[in-house]
Tab-separated table of C-alpha atoms in Angstrom:
chain	number	residue	atom	x	y	z
L	299	MET	CA	49.474	19.130	-20.056
L	300	ARG	CA	48.860	22.027	-17.807
L	301	THR	CA	45.820	24.073	-18.491
L	302	ARG	CA	44.495	26.723	-16.247
L	303	PHE	CA	41.083	27.754	-17.362
L	304	PRO	CA	39.169	30.182	-15.225
L	305	VAL	CA	36.085	28.444	-16.550
L	306	ALA	CA	35.204	24.884	-15.807
L	307	VAL	CA	37.598	22.663	-17.616
L	308	VAL	CA	38.379	19.036	-17.510
L	309	ALA	CA	41.555	17.787	-19.056
L	310	SER	CA	41.534	14.258	-20.328
L	311	THR	CA	42.289	12.287	-17.229
L	312	GLY	CA	42.684	8.612	-16.814
L	313	ALA	CA	39.738	8.445	-14.463
L	314	CYS	CA	37.208	7.439	-17.053
L	315	ALA	CA	39.563	5.237	-18.934
L	316	LEU	CA	39.744	3.023	-15.889
L	317	ALA	CA	36.083	2.328	-16.251
L	318	LEU	CA	36.461	1.072	-19.790
L	319	GLY	CA	35.093	-2.381	-20.067
L	320	VAL	CA	37.227	-3.345	-23.003
L	321	ALA	CA	40.565	-4.849	-22.179
L	322	ALA	CA	42.518	-2.239	-24.016
L	323	PRO	CA	46.245	-1.825	-23.682
L	324	ALA	CA	47.121	1.611	-22.373
L	325	VAL	CA	47.633	3.038	-25.803
L	326	ALA	CA	48.703	1.386	-28.988
L	327	ALA	CA	50.279	3.078	-31.944
L	328	PRO	CA	47.499	3.290	-34.512
L	329	ALA	CA	49.570	1.843	-37.296
L	330	ALA	CA	50.992	-0.991	-35.232
L	331	ASP	CA	47.815	-2.970	-34.739
L	332	GLN	CA	46.516	-3.539	-38.182
L	333	ASP	CA	42.899	-4.162	-37.466
L	334	MET	CA	42.641	-1.746	-34.609
L	335	ALA	CA	41.311	1.772	-34.353
L	336	THR	CA	41.885	4.330	-31.645
L	337	VAL	CA	38.785	5.858	-30.142
L	338	SER	CA	38.220	8.552	-27.527
L	339	VAL	CA	34.928	9.728	-26.095
L	340	VAL	CA	34.024	13.234	-24.959
L	341	HIS	CA	30.944	14.113	-22.940
L	342	GLY	CA	29.612	17.599	-23.559
L	343	ILE	CA	26.028	17.448	-22.398
L	344	PRO	CA	25.628	19.474	-19.195
L	345	ASP	CA	23.954	18.081	-16.094
L	346	MET	CA	23.713	14.491	-17.242
L	347	THR	CA	25.904	11.670	-15.979
L	348	VAL	CA	25.797	8.841	-18.465
L	349	ASP	CA	26.816	5.299	-19.224
L	350	VAL	CA	28.184	4.622	-22.699
L	351	TYR	CA	27.577	1.317	-24.449
L	352	ALA	CA	29.155	-0.006	-27.627
L	353	ASN	CA	27.345	-2.897	-29.306
L	354	GLY	CA	25.528	-3.596	-26.065
L	355	ASP	CA	28.681	-3.729	-23.936
L	356	GLU	CA	29.319	-1.089	-21.354
L	357	LEU	CA	32.236	1.062	-22.470
L	358	LEU	CA	32.086	3.807	-19.855
L	359	SER	CA	30.093	4.167	-16.696
L	360	ASP	CA	29.188	7.238	-14.654
L	361	PHE	CA	30.745	9.405	-17.325
L	362	GLU	CA	30.635	13.006	-16.183
L	363	PRO	CA	29.994	16.043	-18.400
L	364	GLY	CA	33.150	17.794	-19.530
L	365	THR	CA	35.245	14.631	-19.475
L	366	VAL	CA	37.438	13.328	-22.282
L	367	THR	CA	38.683	9.762	-22.138
L	368	ASP	CA	42.184	8.740	-23.055
L	369	PRO	CA	42.433	7.162	-26.505
L	370	GLN	CA	41.536	3.490	-26.419
L	371	SER	CA	42.266	0.725	-28.875
L	372	LEU	CA	39.179	-0.870	-30.338
L	373	LYS	CA	38.860	-3.359	-33.118
L	374	ALA	CA	38.054	-1.561	-36.351
L	375	GLY	CA	34.451	-1.928	-37.364
L	376	THR	CA	30.990	-0.501	-36.883
L	377	TYR	CA	29.823	0.271	-33.386
L	378	ASP	CA	26.316	0.941	-32.213
L	379	ILE	CA	27.021	3.627	-29.637
L	380	GLN	CA	24.303	4.155	-27.051
L	381	ILE	CA	24.265	6.782	-24.352
L	382	PHE	CA	22.098	6.098	-21.314
L	383	GLU	CA	21.457	8.178	-18.294
L	384	ALA	CA	23.640	6.555	-15.656
L	385	GLY	CA	22.168	3.270	-14.509
L	386	GLN	CA	19.440	3.126	-17.172
L	387	GLY	CA	21.114	0.781	-19.665
L	388	PRO	CA	21.319	-1.354	-21.534
L	389	ASP	CA	17.680	-2.427	-21.689
L	390	GLY	CA	16.091	0.977	-21.345
L	391	THR	CA	15.695	3.595	-24.013
L	392	PRO	CA	18.983	5.274	-24.830
L	393	ALA	CA	19.137	9.036	-24.599
L	394	LEU	CA	21.247	8.960	-27.720
L	395	GLU	CA	22.167	6.346	-30.254
L	396	LYS	CA	24.353	6.370	-33.341
L	397	LYS	CA	26.197	3.908	-35.506
L	398	VAL	CA	29.851	4.878	-35.753
L	399	GLU	CA	32.231	3.252	-38.185
L	400	VAL	CA	35.917	3.240	-37.386
L	401	GLY	CA	38.300	1.936	-39.992
L	402	GLU	CA	41.604	0.183	-39.565
L	403	GLY	CA	44.194	2.598	-38.221
L	404	ASP	CA	41.655	5.380	-37.722
L	405	THR	CA	41.878	7.685	-34.780
L	406	ALA	CA	38.506	9.132	-33.900
L	407	THR	CA	36.705	10.889	-31.099
L	408	VAL	CA	33.007	10.431	-30.480
L	409	ALA	CA	31.355	13.425	-28.820
L	410	ALA	CA	28.041	13.379	-26.986
L	411	HIS	CA	26.978	17.000	-26.985
L	412	LEU	CA	24.294	19.592	-27.632
L	413	SER	CA	23.456	20.819	-31.091
L	414	ALA	CA	23.516	24.550	-31.811
L	415	ASP	CA	19.876	24.707	-30.756
L	416	GLY	CA	20.349	22.631	-27.635
L	417	LYS	CA	19.351	19.089	-28.640
L	418	PRO	CA	21.575	16.189	-27.555
L	419	GLN	CA	23.456	14.507	-30.387
L	420	LEU	CA	26.437	12.311	-31.158
L	421	THR	CA	29.175	13.431	-33.520
L	422	ALA	CA	32.258	11.481	-34.612
L	423	PHE	CA	35.392	13.481	-35.370
L	424	ALA	CA	38.430	12.144	-37.217
L	425	ASP	CA	41.516	13.003	-35.198
L	426	ASP	CA	44.454	14.269	-37.224
L	427	VAL	CA	47.518	12.558	-35.778
L	428	SER	CA	49.879	13.268	-38.654
L	429	LYS	CA	53.376	14.508	-37.870
L	430	VAL	CA	54.164	18.150	-37.219
L	431	ASP	CA	57.530	19.876	-37.664
L	432	ALA	CA	59.909	20.190	-34.738
L	433	GLY	CA	58.889	23.027	-32.452
L	434	LYS	CA	55.278	22.930	-33.614
L	435	GLY	CA	52.022	21.644	-32.232
L	436	ARG	CA	48.630	21.086	-33.778
L	437	LEU	CA	45.737	23.046	-32.305
L	438	THR	CA	42.201	21.955	-33.083
L	439	VAL	CA	39.016	23.559	-31.814
L	440	ARG	CA	35.683	21.709	-31.935
L	441	HIS	CA	32.434	23.556	-31.454
L	442	ILE	CA	30.022	21.225	-29.697
L	443	ALA	CA	28.112	23.817	-27.670
L	444	ALA	CA	24.568	25.078	-27.898
L	445	ALA	CA	25.815	28.393	-29.168
L	446	PRO	CA	26.011	30.332	-32.425
L	447	ALA	CA	29.048	30.648	-34.680
L	448	VAL	CA	32.218	31.694	-32.898
L	449	ASP	CA	35.728	32.945	-33.548
L	450	VAL	CA	38.660	31.599	-31.580
L	451	ARG	CA	41.395	34.071	-30.738
L	452	ALA	CA	44.932	33.576	-29.476
L	453	GLY	CA	46.623	36.586	-27.956
L	454	GLY	CA	43.681	38.642	-29.207
L	455	GLU	CA	44.204	37.628	-32.834
L	456	PRO	CA	41.585	35.463	-34.563
L	457	VAL	CA	42.949	32.006	-35.285
L	458	PHE	CA	39.724	30.346	-36.368
L	459	THR	CA	36.695	32.272	-37.588
L	460	GLY	CA	33.048	31.444	-38.159
L	461	LEU	CA	33.249	28.050	-36.473
L	462	THR	CA	29.838	26.423	-36.121
L	463	ASN	CA	28.458	23.413	-34.255
L	464	PRO	CA	29.340	20.551	-34.841
L	465	ASN	CA	32.453	21.472	-36.775
L	466	GLU	CA	36.149	21.851	-36.141
L	467	ASP	CA	39.057	23.911	-37.348
L	468	SER	CA	42.731	23.111	-37.016
L	469	ALA	CA	46.136	24.672	-37.478
L	470	VAL	CA	49.771	23.826	-36.832
L	471	VAL	CA	51.263	26.562	-34.688
L	472	ASP	CA	54.408	27.259	-32.676
L	473	ALA	CA	54.375	25.164	-29.530
L	474	GLY	CA	53.902	27.038	-26.306
L	475	THR	CA	51.323	28.657	-24.126
L	476	VAL	CA	48.823	31.023	-25.688
L	477	GLU	CA	46.049	33.044	-24.131
L	478	ALA	CA	42.932	31.995	-25.958
L	479	ASP	CA	39.344	33.090	-25.867
L	480	VAL	CA	36.170	32.391	-27.793
L	481	VAL	CA	34.050	35.253	-29.090
L	482	LEU	CA	30.763	35.389	-30.947
L	483	ALA	CA	31.704	35.331	-34.652
L	484	GLY	CA	32.668	38.715	-35.978
L	485	THR	CA	32.377	40.426	-32.598
L	486	ASP	CA	34.476	41.132	-29.536
L	487	THR	CA	31.834	39.621	-27.276
L	488	VAL	CA	33.692	37.024	-25.240
L	489	ALA	CA	31.729	33.816	-24.811
L	490	LEU	CA	34.506	31.828	-23.153
L	491	GLY	CA	37.835	32.618	-21.586
L	492	PRO	CA	40.369	34.002	-21.762
L	493	ALA	CA	42.189	30.840	-20.832
L	494	GLU	CA	45.827	29.791	-20.873
L	495	LEU	CA	46.216	27.084	-23.445
L	496	ASN	CA	49.336	24.956	-23.713
L	497	VAL	CA	49.929	23.846	-27.290
L	498	ALA	CA	52.282	20.945	-26.660
L	499	GLU	CA	55.186	20.352	-29.022
L	500	GLY	CA	54.944	17.326	-31.285
L	501	ALA	CA	51.392	16.757	-30.170
L	502	SER	CA	47.831	17.567	-31.075
L	503	THR	CA	45.834	19.626	-28.611
L	504	VAL	CA	42.101	19.494	-29.136
L	505	VAL	CA	39.865	21.991	-27.383
L	506	TYR	CA	36.123	21.458	-27.078
L	507	ALA	CA	33.741	24.332	-26.494
L	508	TRP	CA	30.735	22.657	-24.883
L	509	GLY	CA	27.669	23.450	-22.836
L	510	SER	CA	24.932	25.935	-23.530
L	511	ALA	CA	25.081	29.691	-24.029
L	512	GLU	CA	21.441	30.018	-23.008
L	513	ASP	CA	22.023	28.176	-19.742
L	514	ASP	CA	25.218	30.118	-19.170
L	515	ASN	CA	27.330	26.994	-18.725
L	516	LEU	CA	29.686	27.148	-21.694
L	517	ALA	CA	32.989	25.518	-20.859
L	518	LEU	CA	36.161	24.164	-22.413
L	519	ALA	CA	37.515	20.640	-22.301
L	520	THR	CA	40.874	19.616	-23.707
L	521	GLN	CA	42.290	16.465	-25.199
L	522	LYS	CA	45.858	15.675	-26.196
L	523	PHE	CA	47.373	13.235	-28.650
L	524	SER	CA	51.134	12.859	-28.514
L	525	GLY	CA	53.660	11.119	-30.736
L	526	MET	CA	53.435	13.496	-33.687
L	527	ASP	CA	56.904	14.900	-33.159
L	528	SER	CA	59.539	15.271	-35.861
L	529	MET	CA	63.254	15.693	-35.348
L	530	PRO	CA	64.881	19.053	-36.054
L	531	LYS	CA	65.965	19.515	-39.661
L	532	ALA	CA	69.641	19.705	-38.727
L	533	VAL	CA	72.137	20.399	-35.975
L	534	HIS	CA	74.605	23.105	-36.929
L	535	ALA	CA	77.089	23.024	-34.100
L	536	GLY	CA	80.207	24.317	-35.755
L	537	GLY	CA	81.907	27.642	-36.168
L	538	ASP	CA	84.918	28.948	-38.012
L	539	GLY	CA	86.833	25.734	-38.413
L	540	THR	CA	89.176	26.306	-35.496
L	541	ALA	CA	88.950	22.663	-34.548
L	542	VAL	CA	90.477	21.576	-37.842
L	543	SER	CA	92.578	24.586	-38.700
L	544	ALA	CA	96.271	24.204	-39.470
L	545	ASN	CA	97.360	26.416	-36.606
L	546	SER	CA	95.425	24.315	-34.132
L	547	THR	CA	97.862	21.494	-34.476
L	548	GLU	CA	96.475	19.290	-31.769
L	549	TRP	CA	92.928	19.243	-33.091
L	550	GLY	CA	93.769	19.345	-36.730
L	551	ALA	CA	96.178	16.490	-36.362
L	552	GLY	CA	93.684	14.626	-34.230
L	553	TRP	CA	90.976	14.725	-36.827
L	554	ILE	CA	93.309	13.698	-39.564
L	555	ALA	CA	94.685	10.864	-37.472
L	556	LEU	CA	91.161	9.709	-36.822
L	557	GLY	CA	90.558	9.473	-40.510
L	558	GLY	CA	87.200	11.035	-39.902
L	559	ALA	CA	87.704	13.952	-42.201
L	560	ALA	CA	88.821	11.888	-45.143
L	561	ALA	CA	86.176	9.227	-44.717
L	562	VAL	CA	83.280	11.592	-44.345
L	563	ALA	CA	84.489	13.603	-47.295
L	564	GLY	CA	84.479	10.346	-49.186
L	565	VAL	CA	80.939	9.577	-48.086
L	566	LEU	CA	79.764	12.973	-49.183
L	567	ALA	CA	81.561	12.672	-52.507
L	568	ALA	CA	80.117	9.233	-53.138
L	569	ARG	CA	76.627	10.413	-52.346
L	570	ARG	CA	76.938	13.416	-54.572
L	571	PHE	CA	78.140	11.152	-57.332
L	572	ALA	CA	75.172	8.857	-56.781
L	573	GLY	CA	72.878	11.794	-57.288
L	574	ARG	CA	71.158	11.604	-53.945
L	575	ARG	CA	72.164	15.112	-53.082
L	576	GLY	CA	70.112	18.099	-54.102
E	79	MET	CA	99.265	5.653	-27.529
E	80	ALA	CA	95.681	4.798	-26.890
E	81	VAL	CA	94.665	7.603	-29.171
E	82	ALA	CA	96.799	6.254	-31.935
E	83	VAL	CA	95.250	2.804	-31.632
E	84	LEU	CA	91.778	4.233	-31.564
E	85	ALA	CA	92.636	6.378	-34.537
E	86	ALA	CA	93.865	3.446	-36.533
E	87	VAL	CA	90.834	1.355	-35.758
E	88	THR	CA	88.538	4.223	-36.511
E	89	ALA	CA	90.181	4.905	-39.819
E	90	VAL	CA	89.681	1.311	-40.876
E	91	VAL	CA	86.078	1.226	-39.727
E	92	LEU	CA	85.305	4.478	-41.443
E	93	GLY	CA	86.988	3.347	-44.589
E	94	VAL	CA	84.987	0.147	-44.736
E	95	LEU	CA	81.767	1.929	-44.067
E	96	TRP	CA	82.627	4.514	-46.632
E	97	LEU	CA	82.815	1.771	-49.244
E	98	ALA	CA	79.556	0.330	-48.043
E	99	GLN	CA	77.886	3.703	-48.187
E	100	GLY	CA	78.761	4.169	-51.790
E	101	ARG	CA	76.210	1.605	-52.863
E	102	GLN	CA	73.447	1.559	-50.325
E	103	GLN	CA	71.344	3.801	-48.168
E	104	ALA	CA	73.734	5.677	-45.993
E	105	ALA	CA	73.720	4.327	-42.498
E	106	PRO	CA	75.301	6.101	-39.578
E	107	THR	CA	79.044	5.659	-39.718
E	108	ALA	CA	80.017	3.975	-36.506
E	109	ASP	CA	83.290	5.121	-35.029
E	110	PHE	CA	82.708	2.414	-32.443
E	111	GLY	CA	79.756	0.626	-30.953
E	112	ALA	CA	76.453	-0.096	-32.570
E	113	VAL	CA	74.570	2.931	-33.700
E	114	PRO	CA	70.818	2.549	-33.605
E	115	SER	CA	69.355	3.802	-36.827
E	116	THR	CA	65.687	2.981	-36.835
E	117	ALA	CA	65.039	2.091	-33.249
E	118	ALA	CA	61.536	1.238	-32.170
E	119	GLY	CA	59.250	3.946	-31.081
E	120	ALA	CA	60.032	6.491	-33.731
E	121	ALA	CA	56.316	6.951	-34.075
E	122	GLY	CA	54.510	6.710	-30.823
E	123	GLY	CA	50.806	6.427	-30.501
E	124	PRO	CA	48.476	9.042	-29.212
E	125	SER	CA	48.188	9.227	-25.521
E	126	GLY	CA	46.262	11.112	-22.988
E	127	THR	CA	47.513	13.712	-20.645
E	128	ALA	CA	50.593	12.568	-18.801
E	129	PRO	CA	49.717	11.345	-15.349
E	130	PRO	CA	50.863	13.528	-12.502
E	131	LEU	CA	54.283	12.700	-11.131
E	132	PRO	CA	54.124	10.313	-8.239
E	133	ALA	CA	55.638	11.612	-5.048
E	134	THR	CA	58.976	9.870	-5.271
E	135	GLU	CA	62.509	10.573	-4.264
E	136	GLN	CA	64.457	13.148	-6.161
E	137	ALA	CA	66.692	10.507	-7.633
E	138	ALA	CA	63.743	9.006	-9.400
E	139	ARG	CA	62.675	12.213	-11.059
E	140	THR	CA	62.512	11.855	-14.787
E	141	ASP	CA	61.668	15.396	-15.870
E	142	ALA	CA	64.279	17.495	-14.072
E	143	ALA	CA	66.076	19.928	-16.364
E	144	PRO	CA	69.788	19.262	-16.890
E	145	GLU	CA	72.160	21.976	-15.648
E	146	ARG	CA	75.617	20.626	-16.366
E	147	VAL	CA	77.188	17.820	-18.383
E	148	VAL	CA	80.554	16.383	-17.420
E	149	VAL	CA	82.687	13.754	-19.154
E	150	PRO	CA	85.616	13.473	-16.745
E	151	GLY	CA	87.665	11.191	-18.971
E	152	VAL	CA	88.051	13.836	-21.688
E	153	GLY	CA	87.782	16.991	-19.613
E	154	LEU	CA	84.369	18.015	-20.932
E	155	ASP	CA	82.455	20.188	-18.486
E	156	ALA	CA	79.693	22.404	-19.833
E	157	ARG	CA	76.781	24.318	-18.430
E	158	VAL	CA	73.493	23.237	-20.032
E	159	GLU	CA	70.545	25.347	-21.054
E	160	GLY	CA	67.256	24.319	-22.621
E	161	VAL	CA	66.913	24.913	-26.363
E	162	GLY	CA	64.307	24.344	-29.043
E	163	VAL	CA	64.408	24.953	-32.761
E	164	THR	CA	65.218	27.931	-34.952
E	165	GLU	CA	62.837	29.587	-37.397
E	166	ARG	CA	64.196	27.251	-40.045
E	167	GLY	CA	63.494	24.198	-37.971
E	168	ASP	CA	67.103	23.419	-37.080
E	169	MET	CA	68.007	22.575	-33.518
E	170	THR	CA	69.040	25.659	-31.622
E	171	VAL	CA	72.662	25.514	-30.448
E	172	PRO	CA	73.824	27.973	-27.771
E	173	ASP	CA	76.129	30.587	-29.324
E	174	ASP	CA	78.586	30.257	-26.455
E	175	PRO	CA	80.806	27.249	-27.284
E	176	ALA	CA	81.276	26.678	-23.561
E	177	VAL	CA	77.536	26.056	-23.137
E	178	ALA	CA	75.595	22.966	-24.165
E	179	GLY	CA	71.965	22.919	-25.252
E	180	TRP	CA	69.374	20.413	-24.096
E	181	TYR	CA	66.590	19.699	-26.598
E	182	ARG	CA	63.758	20.553	-24.241
E	183	TYR	CA	61.000	19.149	-26.472
E	184	GLY	CA	62.433	15.672	-26.046
E	185	PRO	CA	63.121	13.644	-22.897
E	186	ALA	CA	65.292	15.007	-20.110
E	187	PRO	CA	68.443	13.159	-19.044
E	188	GLY	CA	67.286	10.714	-16.408
E	189	GLY	CA	64.039	10.189	-18.291
E	190	ALA	CA	62.410	6.795	-18.297
E	191	GLU	CA	62.422	6.466	-22.054
E	192	GLY	CA	63.641	8.033	-25.256
E	193	SER	CA	66.775	9.878	-26.232
E	194	ALA	CA	67.773	12.943	-24.237
E	195	VAL	CA	69.762	15.176	-26.576
E	196	LEU	CA	72.581	17.523	-25.584
E	197	VAL	CA	74.306	19.601	-28.240
E	198	GLY	CA	77.373	21.813	-28.177
E	199	HIS	CA	79.527	23.736	-30.617
E	200	LEU	CA	82.704	22.131	-31.886
E	201	ASP	CA	84.183	25.584	-32.308
E	202	SER	CA	82.867	29.112	-32.385
E	203	GLU	CA	82.806	31.867	-34.967
E	204	THR	CA	85.486	33.638	-32.968
E	205	GLY	CA	88.205	31.031	-32.849
E	206	ASP	CA	87.342	29.255	-29.622
E	207	LEU	CA	87.124	25.526	-29.294
E	208	GLY	CA	83.845	24.310	-27.875
E	209	GLU	CA	83.530	22.133	-24.821
E	210	PHE	CA	81.985	19.456	-27.022
E	211	ALA	CA	85.174	19.332	-29.119
E	212	ALA	CA	86.363	16.964	-26.402
E	213	LEU	CA	83.885	14.370	-27.692
E	214	ARG	CA	86.486	13.580	-30.327
E	215	ASP	CA	88.425	11.735	-27.656
E	216	VAL	CA	85.485	9.924	-26.079
E	217	ARG	CA	85.806	6.167	-25.848
E	218	ALA	CA	83.360	3.380	-25.205
E	219	GLY	CA	82.871	2.969	-21.483
E	220	ASP	CA	83.549	6.614	-20.617
E	221	THR	CA	81.280	8.007	-17.959
E	222	VAL	CA	78.981	10.937	-18.678
E	223	GLU	CA	77.411	12.668	-15.735
E	224	VAL	CA	74.484	15.025	-16.038
E	225	ARG	CA	73.697	17.262	-13.072
E	226	ARG	CA	70.099	18.281	-12.790
E	227	ALA	CA	68.008	21.025	-11.254
E	228	GLY	CA	66.460	19.809	-8.048
E	229	ALA	CA	67.337	16.182	-8.618
E	230	GLU	CA	70.223	13.795	-8.155
E	231	PRO	CA	72.783	13.596	-10.976
E	232	VAL	CA	72.381	10.811	-13.503
E	233	ALA	CA	75.268	8.815	-14.923
E	234	TYR	CA	75.605	7.287	-18.369
E	235	ARG	CA	78.223	5.113	-20.009
E	236	VAL	CA	79.290	5.795	-23.600
E	237	THR	CA	78.376	2.921	-25.896
E	238	ALA	CA	78.753	4.296	-29.411
E	239	ARG	CA	80.065	7.176	-31.429
E	240	ALA	CA	79.299	7.872	-35.065
E	241	THR	CA	80.137	10.433	-37.688
E	242	VAL	CA	77.247	11.128	-40.050
E	243	PRO	CA	76.599	13.604	-42.853
E	244	LYS	CA	74.578	16.458	-41.367
E	245	ASP	CA	71.471	15.704	-43.366
E	246	GLU	CA	71.427	12.112	-42.220
E	247	LEU	CA	71.255	12.435	-38.488
E	248	PRO	CA	69.570	9.216	-37.367
E	249	PRO	CA	65.970	9.874	-36.267
E	250	SER	CA	66.623	7.566	-33.344
E	251	ALA	CA	68.759	10.339	-31.844
E	252	PHE	CA	65.536	12.259	-31.248
E	253	ARG	CA	63.158	9.426	-30.454
E	254	ARG	CA	60.903	10.047	-27.481
E	255	THR	CA	60.070	6.473	-26.677
E	256	GLY	CA	62.045	3.276	-26.352
E	257	PRO	CA	65.015	2.543	-24.112
E	258	PRO	CA	66.494	5.616	-22.401
E	259	VAL	CA	69.775	6.947	-23.802
E	260	LEU	CA	71.728	10.161	-23.723
E	261	THR	CA	72.792	11.501	-27.117
E	262	LEU	CA	75.562	14.088	-27.395
E	263	ILE	CA	75.877	15.895	-30.715
E	264	THR	CA	78.425	18.289	-32.124
E	265	CYS	CA	79.878	18.993	-35.534
E	266	ALA	CA	82.592	17.056	-37.285
E	267	PRO	CA	84.851	17.547	-40.299
E	268	PRO	CA	85.009	17.911	-43.207
E	269	PHE	CA	85.026	21.668	-42.875
E	270	GLU	CA	83.864	23.235	-46.113
E	271	PRO	CA	83.364	26.985	-45.737
E	272	GLU	CA	81.717	27.186	-49.157
E	273	ARG	CA	79.066	24.762	-47.963
E	274	GLY	CA	78.422	26.498	-44.689
E	275	GLY	CA	81.174	25.003	-42.554
E	276	TYR	CA	81.205	21.543	-41.100
E	277	THR	CA	79.191	19.071	-43.137
E	278	ALA	CA	79.005	16.240	-40.635
E	279	ASN	CA	77.828	15.610	-37.105
E	280	LEU	CA	79.515	13.617	-34.402
E	281	VAL	CA	76.934	11.631	-32.458
E	282	VAL	CA	77.820	10.009	-29.145
E	283	THR	CA	75.367	7.593	-27.562
E	284	ALA	CA	75.450	6.718	-23.870
E	285	GLU	CA	73.279	4.366	-21.854
E	286	PRO	CA	72.190	4.790	-18.257
E	287	MET	CA	74.438	3.177	-15.694
E	288	ASP	CA	72.619	0.688	-13.600
E	289	THR	CA	72.321	2.361	-10.246
E	290	ARG	CA	70.088	-0.208	-8.619
């Protein structure tokens, strides 16, 4: 996806995924691998490069603030997630530690971030990867910044209001690019942005507001999940019947000769008779 | 003569399938060829941001927008413009029956995977036949060429054609993963004005020609 944020922003790149110690296939459909879960990690603690361990095994190394990993397949189960300052693990004292349970088929993102009052913490978010209608995209905003409640606006209109750390809000919207900004809840005081945000069709775009208001380093990071597309409801590509009209002998005769008209009429009649038609 | 033979065969095939459809889940009605109905990859997994395009030759580009579709064997030649969906969630079809629409949310012709969809009117509201009306005469093996913006044309070979009730378009026509195909869609009889016009779609599937 293309995002052009005037503020510091890091789209989910493959860079960190390469460092993953687990031998994960690029991406597996969540439902396909029965005992697997899909897990992403986001780093939202400013000024601290970290190593991430899961059950004592290094999952990510030299993980930079503002980075989101690609989704990775992990066996479903409970993971002891430990965050160390880079190079300090696994025998030292973790900067953060949390047990995270991921169930079969779950899609989750674990965020290392600051609490509203600036203390490092780990939060696990369930990622909604359910289908969206054709032409739509899902937009989710997660507040993981040391900052008070915020409103998120698109084109100047509030989309999400009163969002607090460490919570999220989500909506299915028309796909396309919107100009988004983040304001202090109930005010016009811009905390972040405006930024051009591409809500991809048939996908879920997750935006993280991270950093610290006090330290003046609030920033956005984005994450994308694809494969939530639906086909259009129908394709109406006909007009006034010219192609089958009596005075268009060539076409009318052609269709009849093909038998298409009669057979499809039969199909429709049979289906109506069978009661499958509304 | 060839048309007559094709017509006869088609009539038989349709008739048989019509009987079959009466008692089981309606499957796409194959005019010829095998019509994929539930091809793999209907539900892809989540993935990260697409990697940047490698610096390759134009011919290898997979995301170039189509500009023109040509089926020389049946005289189809239509300009192509990108389309999405209407407010109601139907695929947008260009009003001009001489113009085809490319479903820009899905793969582009020449894409590495998934079904690139082109749609065109069978006829217009003003008595004109659409360019895609020529799909009626398409036969297996016909060549489809798609010219692209800033990239080499890509060629496909027709492998299947099916007539399906409009509300049973196979989802595989819009799949975004799996083997690459080109899917051409227009309307098909029966024409029932009281039910909004044509009640079926004609779906033509074409596979990439091996250019290696």
